[in-house]
CSV table of C-alpha atoms in Angstrom, one decimal:
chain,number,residue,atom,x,y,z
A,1,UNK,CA,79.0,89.3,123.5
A,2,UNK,CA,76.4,88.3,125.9
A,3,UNK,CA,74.0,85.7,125.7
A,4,UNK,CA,71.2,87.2,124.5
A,5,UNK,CA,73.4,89.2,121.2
A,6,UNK,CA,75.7,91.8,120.7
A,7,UNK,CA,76.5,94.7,123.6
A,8,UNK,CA,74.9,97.9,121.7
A,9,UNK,CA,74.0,97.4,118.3
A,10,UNK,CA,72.0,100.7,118.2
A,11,UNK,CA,75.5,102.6,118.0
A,12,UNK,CA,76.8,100.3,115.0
A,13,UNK,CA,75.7,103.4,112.6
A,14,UNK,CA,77.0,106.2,110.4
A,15,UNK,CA,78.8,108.9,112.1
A,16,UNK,CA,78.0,111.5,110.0
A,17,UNK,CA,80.8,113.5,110.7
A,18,UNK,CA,82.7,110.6,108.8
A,19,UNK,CA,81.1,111.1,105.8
A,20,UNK,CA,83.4,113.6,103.8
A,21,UNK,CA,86.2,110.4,103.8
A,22,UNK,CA,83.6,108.0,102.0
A,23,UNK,CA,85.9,108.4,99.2
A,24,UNK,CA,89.0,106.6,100.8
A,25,UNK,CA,87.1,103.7,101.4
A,26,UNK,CA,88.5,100.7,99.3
A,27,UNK,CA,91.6,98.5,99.2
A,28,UNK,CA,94.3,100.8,97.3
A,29,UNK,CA,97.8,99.6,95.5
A,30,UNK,CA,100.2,101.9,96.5
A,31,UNK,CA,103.4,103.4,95.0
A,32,UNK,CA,105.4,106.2,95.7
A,33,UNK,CA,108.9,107.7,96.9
A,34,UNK,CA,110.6,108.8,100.5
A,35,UNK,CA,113.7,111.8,99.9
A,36,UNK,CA,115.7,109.9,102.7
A,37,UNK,CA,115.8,107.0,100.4
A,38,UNK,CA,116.7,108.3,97.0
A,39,UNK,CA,116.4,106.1,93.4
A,40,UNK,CA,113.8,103.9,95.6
A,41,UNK,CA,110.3,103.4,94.7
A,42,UNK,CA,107.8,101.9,97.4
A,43,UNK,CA,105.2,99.0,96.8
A,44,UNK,CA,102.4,98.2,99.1
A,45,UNK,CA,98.4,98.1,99.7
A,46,UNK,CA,96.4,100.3,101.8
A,47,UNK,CA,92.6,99.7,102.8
A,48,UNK,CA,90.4,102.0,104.4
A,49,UNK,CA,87.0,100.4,105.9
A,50,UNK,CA,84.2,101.6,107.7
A,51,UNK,CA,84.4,100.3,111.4
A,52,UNK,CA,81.2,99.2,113.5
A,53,UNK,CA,79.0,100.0,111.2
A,54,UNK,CA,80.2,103.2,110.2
A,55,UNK,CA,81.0,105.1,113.6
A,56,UNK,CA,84.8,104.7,112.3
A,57,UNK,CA,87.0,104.6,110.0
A,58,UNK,CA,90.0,102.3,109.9
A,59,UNK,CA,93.2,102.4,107.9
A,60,UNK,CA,95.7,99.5,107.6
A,61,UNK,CA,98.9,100.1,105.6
A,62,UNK,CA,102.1,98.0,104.3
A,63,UNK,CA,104.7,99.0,102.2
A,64,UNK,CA,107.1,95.4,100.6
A,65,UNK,CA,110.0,97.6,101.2
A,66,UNK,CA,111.3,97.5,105.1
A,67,UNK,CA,112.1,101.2,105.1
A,68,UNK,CA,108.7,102.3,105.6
A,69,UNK,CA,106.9,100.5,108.4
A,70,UNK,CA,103.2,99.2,108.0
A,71,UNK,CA,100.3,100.8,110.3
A,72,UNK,CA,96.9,100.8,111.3
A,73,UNK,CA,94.8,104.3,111.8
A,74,UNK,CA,91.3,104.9,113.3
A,75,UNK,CA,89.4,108.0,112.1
A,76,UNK,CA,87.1,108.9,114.6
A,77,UNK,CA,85.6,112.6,115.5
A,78,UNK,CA,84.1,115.2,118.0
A,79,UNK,CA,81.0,116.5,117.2
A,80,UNK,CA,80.8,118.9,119.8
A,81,UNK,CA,83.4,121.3,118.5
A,82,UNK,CA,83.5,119.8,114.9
A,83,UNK,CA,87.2,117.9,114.6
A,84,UNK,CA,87.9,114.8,113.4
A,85,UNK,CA,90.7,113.0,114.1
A,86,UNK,CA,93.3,110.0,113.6
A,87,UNK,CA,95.3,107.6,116.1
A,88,UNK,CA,98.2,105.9,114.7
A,89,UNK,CA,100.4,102.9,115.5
A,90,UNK,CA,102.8,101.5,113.6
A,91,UNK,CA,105.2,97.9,113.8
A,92,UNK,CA,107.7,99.7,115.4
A,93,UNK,CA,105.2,100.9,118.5
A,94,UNK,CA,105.4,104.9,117.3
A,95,UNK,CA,101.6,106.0,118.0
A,96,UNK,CA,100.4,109.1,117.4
A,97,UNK,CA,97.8,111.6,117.1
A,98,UNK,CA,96.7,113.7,114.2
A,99,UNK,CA,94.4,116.2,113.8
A,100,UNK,CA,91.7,115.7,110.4
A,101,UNK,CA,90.4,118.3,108.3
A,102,UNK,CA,88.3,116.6,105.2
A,103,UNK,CA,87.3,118.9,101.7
A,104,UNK,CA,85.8,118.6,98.9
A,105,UNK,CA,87.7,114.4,98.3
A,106,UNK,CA,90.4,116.0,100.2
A,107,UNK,CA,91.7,114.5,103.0
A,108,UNK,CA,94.8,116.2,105.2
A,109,UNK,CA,95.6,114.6,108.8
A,110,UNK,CA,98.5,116.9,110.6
A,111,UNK,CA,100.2,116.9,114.2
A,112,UNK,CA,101.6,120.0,115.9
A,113,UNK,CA,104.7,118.2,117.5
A,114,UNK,CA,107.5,120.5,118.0
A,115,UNK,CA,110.1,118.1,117.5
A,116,UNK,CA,108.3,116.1,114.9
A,117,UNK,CA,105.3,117.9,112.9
A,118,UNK,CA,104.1,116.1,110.4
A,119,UNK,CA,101.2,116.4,107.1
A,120,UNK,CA,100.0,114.1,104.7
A,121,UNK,CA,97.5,115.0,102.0
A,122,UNK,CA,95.2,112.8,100.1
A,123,UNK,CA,93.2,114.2,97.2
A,124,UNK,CA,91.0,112.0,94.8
A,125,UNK,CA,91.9,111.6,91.3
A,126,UNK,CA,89.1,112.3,88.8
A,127,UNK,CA,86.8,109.4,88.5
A,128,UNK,CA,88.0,108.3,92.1
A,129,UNK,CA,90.3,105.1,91.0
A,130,UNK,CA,93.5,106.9,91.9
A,131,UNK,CA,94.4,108.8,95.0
A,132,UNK,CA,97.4,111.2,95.1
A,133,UNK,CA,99.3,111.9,98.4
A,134,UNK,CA,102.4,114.0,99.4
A,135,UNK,CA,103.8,113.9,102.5
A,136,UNK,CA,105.2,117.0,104.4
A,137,UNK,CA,107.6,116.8,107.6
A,138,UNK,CA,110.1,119.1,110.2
A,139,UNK,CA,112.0,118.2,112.4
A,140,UNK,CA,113.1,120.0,115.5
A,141,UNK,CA,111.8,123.5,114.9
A,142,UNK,CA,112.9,123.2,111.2
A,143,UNK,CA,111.7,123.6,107.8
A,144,UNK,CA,109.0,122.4,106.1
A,145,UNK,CA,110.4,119.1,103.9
A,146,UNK,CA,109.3,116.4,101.9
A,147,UNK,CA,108.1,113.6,103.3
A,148,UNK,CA,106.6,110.0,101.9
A,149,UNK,CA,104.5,110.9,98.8
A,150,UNK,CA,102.2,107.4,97.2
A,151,UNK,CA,100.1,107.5,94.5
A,152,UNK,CA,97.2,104.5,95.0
A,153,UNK,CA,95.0,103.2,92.2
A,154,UNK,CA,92.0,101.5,93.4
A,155,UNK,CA,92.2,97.6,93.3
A,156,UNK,CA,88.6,96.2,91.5
């Protein structure tokens, strides 16, 4: 900040290329399973909220269970070649970048790693209180497998 306000406050807008993950925005309860940790259901609280106004979108996540590590995301995008995409970082200083692709209340961020590929899909539930994900990883040139899956119900 300087003296005389805020350091531009004409970019604190609406990125329209955003606009498809309007239906994320809220502060979720979440609940779900991991296949590396069997007989084990997971507790936490996500919230997606616009950031400066609009030009991003930012994710913060915690699960109660120590297996699965809480996170923050920024969803920002590229209007020049029409991508979106997601910066990750989580407690245990993993960071990472995926690659966004937004339908119709469909959300899917994916990374290309070769010795870690990763997707997670979110789709809205009908009436938008509940959000289904399911989680897809491989490791090492391998196959496709499941990976953390959550459903989250919208907190009022």
């Amino acid at each position: 900040m300087t003296g005389e306000g805020r350091i531009g406050p004409e970019a604190l807008l609406m990125n329209p290329s955003l606009r498809p993950l309007a239906f994320l925005v809220g502060t979720w309860r979440t609940c779900g399973t991991h296949p590396m940790v069997p007989a084990k259901t997971f507790h936490g609280r996500t919230s997606f909220d616009w950031h400066e106004g609009g030009a991003f979108l930012i994710m913060h996540s915690e699960i109660d269970e120590p297996e699965i590590p809480s996170g923050v995301a920024i969803f920002g995008s590229d209007n020049g070649v029409g991508t979106m995409s997601m910066l990750y970082f989580d407690e245990r200083g993993v960071s990472r970048h995926y690659a966004v692709e937004a339908g119709d209340r469909t959300v899917t961020w994916s990374r290309d790693d070769p010795n870690f590929r990763q997707t997670q899909t979110i789709t809205a539930g009908t009436g938008g209180a509940t959000l289904e994900s399911r989680g897809r990883m491989a490791r090492g040139g391998g196959a496709w497998e499941d990976d953390l899956s959550l459903t989250y119900t919208r907190e009022p």
